[in-house]
Amino acid sequence: MSLIVKFYDVEHGSCTHVITPNGKHLLFDIGTKSSTSICRHLKNNYFGKSGKPDMLVITHPHIDHIADLENMYTYDIKPKCLWRDKRAFPLTILTSDRQAQISLKNCANRMSEEYSSAIVDLDNPEAPANNGGVGVTRFTPILEKSDYSDVNNFSCINVIEYGGFKVVITGDNPSAKLIDMLQQSAFKAKIAGATVLLAPHHGRDSDFCKEFVEAVNPSLTVFSDKPIQHETQAYSAQKYYNVTRGVTWNGSPRRVFTTRNDGTITFTFRDNNSWSIDISATEY
């Protein structure tokens, strides 16, 4: 029995695929490469003719985190369950939006409206009794109305636990909001001692929060990113390296993995307390 966590190489976006020990599929964001659809990959490799993801969690509805949402309809893999921060919806259409952005926002608003019923316990794929013993805990930030103008402020943090392993999945959390969340004792306790941290905001320098990473105290940090630009990742890899415990992988010490260099990164956590890391430039 094992838990599989995949960080797909979706360029400057995010898509994390969690496969539970009993075969539930949980997606955290649905970013995609510009050249090929992540939904097409998921359809062809996991869901076949009639399968669907059991859950889609939208950490926050920034374009690069929902970029392939329309293709969930195109490839008929709409999730069985949806979580999103309802405070962020409906998304506002701006006069500066291009047609593709307008279409994507309209799709996100449509999906948010379609999932209007509460998830009942028996159908909840995030409940350990239903997914083979995986714990999923989600924390959302406390917001003032003035925070609503920046969609990054809605970013939730998800903690995935199986056996003695823990994966912390972030969105584009601003450092100020991470500091606020650290004031909650339950939050600080839940994120502590993680095996893997998905770096907030793709490892962007301006949102590096040393206090948060130290509280997580990860064995490894993952950046979901494309080649360095927009002042992202120019110096923060070293910052994360300094506060990440590190492991030995393929005979060499590693503390930070990046999708831009390592491709799709797959973690397999087994119930015998062993785990492994695989990387692939061709999987997606």
mmCIF file of C-alpha atoms in Angstrom, residues 33-163:
data_model
loop_
_atom_site.group_PDB
_atom_site.id
_atom_site.type_symbol
_atom_site.label_atom_id
_atom_site.label_comp_id
_atom_site.label_asym_id
_atom_site.label_seq_id
_atom_site.Cartn_x
_atom_site.Cartn_y
_atom_site.Cartn_z
ATOM 1 C CA LYS A 33 1.916 23.400 -20.108
ATOM 2 C CA SER A 34 1.263 25.842 -22.919
ATOM 3 C CA SER A 35 2.021 23.150 -25.504
ATOM 4 C CA THR A 36 -0.029 20.198 -24.247
ATOM 5 C CA SER A 37 -3.031 19.757 -21.966
ATOM 6 C CA ILE A 38 -2.573 18.225 -18.519
ATOM 7 C CA CYS A 39 -6.199 17.066 -18.723
ATOM 8 C CA ARG A 40 -5.428 15.133 -21.883
ATOM 9 C CA HIS A 41 -2.515 13.471 -20.079
ATOM 10 C CA LEU A 42 -4.715 12.608 -17.102
ATOM 11 C CA LYS A 43 -7.501 11.275 -19.319
ATOM 12 C CA ASN A 44 -5.186 9.052 -21.342
ATOM 13 C CA ASN A 45 -3.125 7.729 -18.433
ATOM 14 C CA TYR A 46 -5.530 7.518 -15.502
ATOM 15 C CA PHE A 47 -9.209 7.924 -16.319
ATOM 16 C CA GLY A 48 -9.838 6.147 -19.618
ATOM 17 C CA LYS A 49 -13.360 6.160 -21.033
ATOM 18 C CA SER A 50 -15.386 6.903 -17.915
ATOM 19 C CA GLY A 51 -13.079 7.631 -14.973
ATOM 20 C CA LYS A 52 -12.894 11.024 -13.272
ATOM 21 C CA PRO A 53 -10.834 12.662 -10.534
ATOM 22 C CA ASP A 54 -12.421 12.174 -7.140
ATOM 23 C CA MET A 55 -11.582 15.716 -6.038
ATOM 24 C CA LEU A 56 -10.269 18.976 -7.441
ATOM 25 C CA VAL A 57 -8.989 21.525 -4.939
ATOM 26 C CA ILE A 58 -8.435 25.019 -6.324
ATOM 27 C CA THR A 59 -5.952 26.561 -3.906
ATOM 28 C CA HIS A 60 -6.888 29.955 -5.385
ATOM 29 C CA PRO A 61 -8.251 30.921 -8.813
ATOM 30 C CA HIS A 62 -5.199 32.591 -10.328
ATOM 31 C CA ILE A 63 -4.987 31.912 -14.060
ATOM 32 C CA ASP A 64 -1.872 29.704 -13.871
ATOM 33 C CA HIS A 65 -3.500 27.492 -11.216
ATOM 34 C CA ILE A 66 -6.709 26.894 -13.221
ATOM 35 C CA ALA A 67 -5.274 27.185 -16.748
ATOM 36 C CA ASP A 68 -6.619 23.821 -17.984
ATOM 37 C CA LEU A 69 -10.007 23.957 -16.270
ATOM 38 C CA GLU A 70 -11.929 24.172 -19.562
ATOM 39 C CA ASN A 71 -10.333 20.934 -20.722
ATOM 40 C CA MET A 72 -11.877 19.095 -17.779
ATOM 41 C CA TYR A 73 -15.113 19.552 -19.746
ATOM 42 C CA THR A 74 -13.478 18.879 -23.120
ATOM 43 C CA TYR A 75 -12.040 15.537 -21.977
ATOM 44 C CA ASP A 76 -15.006 14.662 -19.753
ATOM 45 C CA ILE A 77 -13.021 14.480 -16.509
ATOM 46 C CA LYS A 78 -14.959 16.929 -14.402
ATOM 47 C CA PRO A 79 -14.164 16.063 -10.762
ATOM 48 C CA LYS A 80 -16.650 14.206 -8.615
ATOM 49 C CA CYS A 81 -16.072 16.787 -5.866
ATOM 50 C CA LEU A 82 -14.802 20.355 -5.924
ATOM 51 C CA TRP A 83 -13.301 22.505 -3.194
ATOM 52 C CA ARG A 84 -12.692 26.194 -3.741
ATOM 53 C CA ASP A 85 -12.787 29.208 -1.456
ATOM 54 C CA LYS A 86 -16.250 30.541 -2.236
ATOM 55 C CA ARG A 87 -15.163 33.982 -1.077
ATOM 56 C CA ALA A 88 -13.098 34.265 -4.278
ATOM 57 C CA PHE A 89 -16.090 33.634 -6.556
ATOM 58 C CA PRO A 90 -17.505 34.712 -8.901
ATOM 59 C CA LEU A 91 -14.321 35.779 -10.651
ATOM 60 C CA THR A 92 -14.428 39.312 -11.995
ATOM 61 C CA ILE A 93 -13.994 39.933 -15.700
ATOM 62 C CA LEU A 94 -11.619 42.863 -16.208
ATOM 63 C CA THR A 95 -11.544 45.189 -19.188
ATOM 64 C CA SER A 96 -7.878 44.261 -19.608
ATOM 65 C CA ASP A 97 -8.622 40.521 -19.844
ATOM 66 C CA ARG A 98 -7.898 38.814 -23.140
ATOM 67 C CA GLN A 99 -10.576 36.596 -24.643
ATOM 68 C CA ALA A 100 -8.854 33.436 -23.403
ATOM 69 C CA GLN A 101 -8.838 34.789 -19.850
ATOM 70 C CA ILE A 102 -12.510 35.750 -20.094
ATOM 71 C CA SER A 103 -13.391 32.268 -21.301
ATOM 72 C CA LEU A 104 -11.397 30.646 -18.493
ATOM 73 C CA LYS A 105 -12.947 32.853 -15.808
ATOM 74 C CA ASN A 106 -16.430 32.127 -17.137
ATOM 75 C CA CYS A 107 -15.653 28.410 -16.998
ATOM 76 C CA ALA A 108 -14.427 28.704 -13.412
ATOM 77 C CA ASN A 109 -17.580 30.586 -12.417
ATOM 78 C CA ARG A 110 -19.717 27.971 -14.153
ATOM 79 C CA MET A 111 -17.979 25.129 -12.329
ATOM 80 C CA SER A 112 -18.255 26.899 -8.984
ATOM 81 C CA GLU A 113 -22.008 27.274 -9.516
ATOM 82 C CA GLU A 114 -22.434 23.642 -10.566
ATOM 83 C CA TYR A 115 -20.978 22.286 -7.330
ATOM 84 C CA SER A 116 -23.527 23.748 -4.954
ATOM 85 C CA SER A 117 -24.237 20.726 -2.739
ATOM 86 C CA ALA A 118 -22.252 19.841 0.373
ATOM 87 C CA ILE A 119 -20.022 16.763 0.161
ATOM 88 C CA VAL A 120 -21.569 14.015 2.289
ATOM 89 C CA ASP A 121 -19.274 11.980 4.525
ATOM 90 C CA LEU A 122 -19.747 8.710 2.642
ATOM 91 C CA ASP A 123 -18.653 10.339 -0.621
ATOM 92 C CA ASN A 124 -15.838 12.478 0.736
ATOM 93 C CA PRO A 125 -12.588 11.322 -0.944
ATOM 94 C CA GLU A 126 -10.560 13.301 1.597
ATOM 95 C CA ALA A 127 -11.862 11.242 4.525
ATOM 96 C CA PRO A 128 -9.321 8.604 5.658
ATOM 97 C CA ALA A 129 -12.073 5.974 5.887
ATOM 98 C CA ASN A 130 -12.780 6.457 2.179
ATOM 99 C CA ASN A 131 -9.284 6.861 0.727
ATOM 100 C CA GLY A 132 -7.149 4.176 2.323
ATOM 101 C CA GLY A 133 -6.028 6.059 5.422
ATOM 102 C CA VAL A 134 -4.784 9.379 4.035
ATOM 103 C CA GLY A 135 -5.435 12.466 6.139
ATOM 104 C CA VAL A 136 -6.188 15.756 4.390
ATOM 105 C CA THR A 137 -6.338 18.973 6.410
ATOM 106 C CA ARG A 138 -6.993 22.356 4.815
ATOM 107 C CA PHE A 139 -6.357 25.814 6.234
ATOM 108 C CA THR A 140 -7.725 29.035 4.765
ATOM 109 C CA PRO A 141 -6.510 32.541 5.616
ATOM 110 C CA ILE A 142 -8.492 35.084 7.587
ATOM 111 C CA LEU A 143 -9.249 37.942 5.206
ATOM 112 C CA GLU A 144 -10.424 41.495 5.409
ATOM 113 C CA LYS A 145 -12.496 42.870 2.553
ATOM 114 C CA SER A 146 -9.476 44.906 1.496
ATOM 115 C CA ASP A 147 -7.613 41.609 0.890
ATOM 116 C CA TYR A 148 -10.089 40.506 -1.782
ATOM 117 C CA SER A 149 -8.458 42.623 -4.487
ATOM 118 C CA ASP A 150 -5.473 40.242 -4.631
ATOM 119 C CA VAL A 151 -6.559 36.705 -5.510
ATOM 120 C CA ASN A 152 -3.308 35.320 -4.056
ATOM 121 C CA ASN A 153 -4.622 36.168 -0.591
ATOM 122 C CA PHE A 154 -7.228 33.399 -0.906
ATOM 123 C CA SER A 155 -4.550 30.694 -1.164
ATOM 124 C CA CYS A 156 -5.259 27.746 1.114
ATOM 125 C CA ILE A 157 -2.671 25.378 2.540
ATOM 126 C CA ASN A 158 -3.250 21.619 2.415
ATOM 127 C CA VAL A 159 -1.544 19.027 4.586
ATOM 128 C CA ILE A 160 -1.526 15.440 3.275
ATOM 129 C CA GLU A 161 -0.568 12.739 5.801
ATOM 130 C CA TYR A 162 0.006 9.017 5.435
ATOM 131 C CA GLY A 163 1.794 6.954 8.030
#
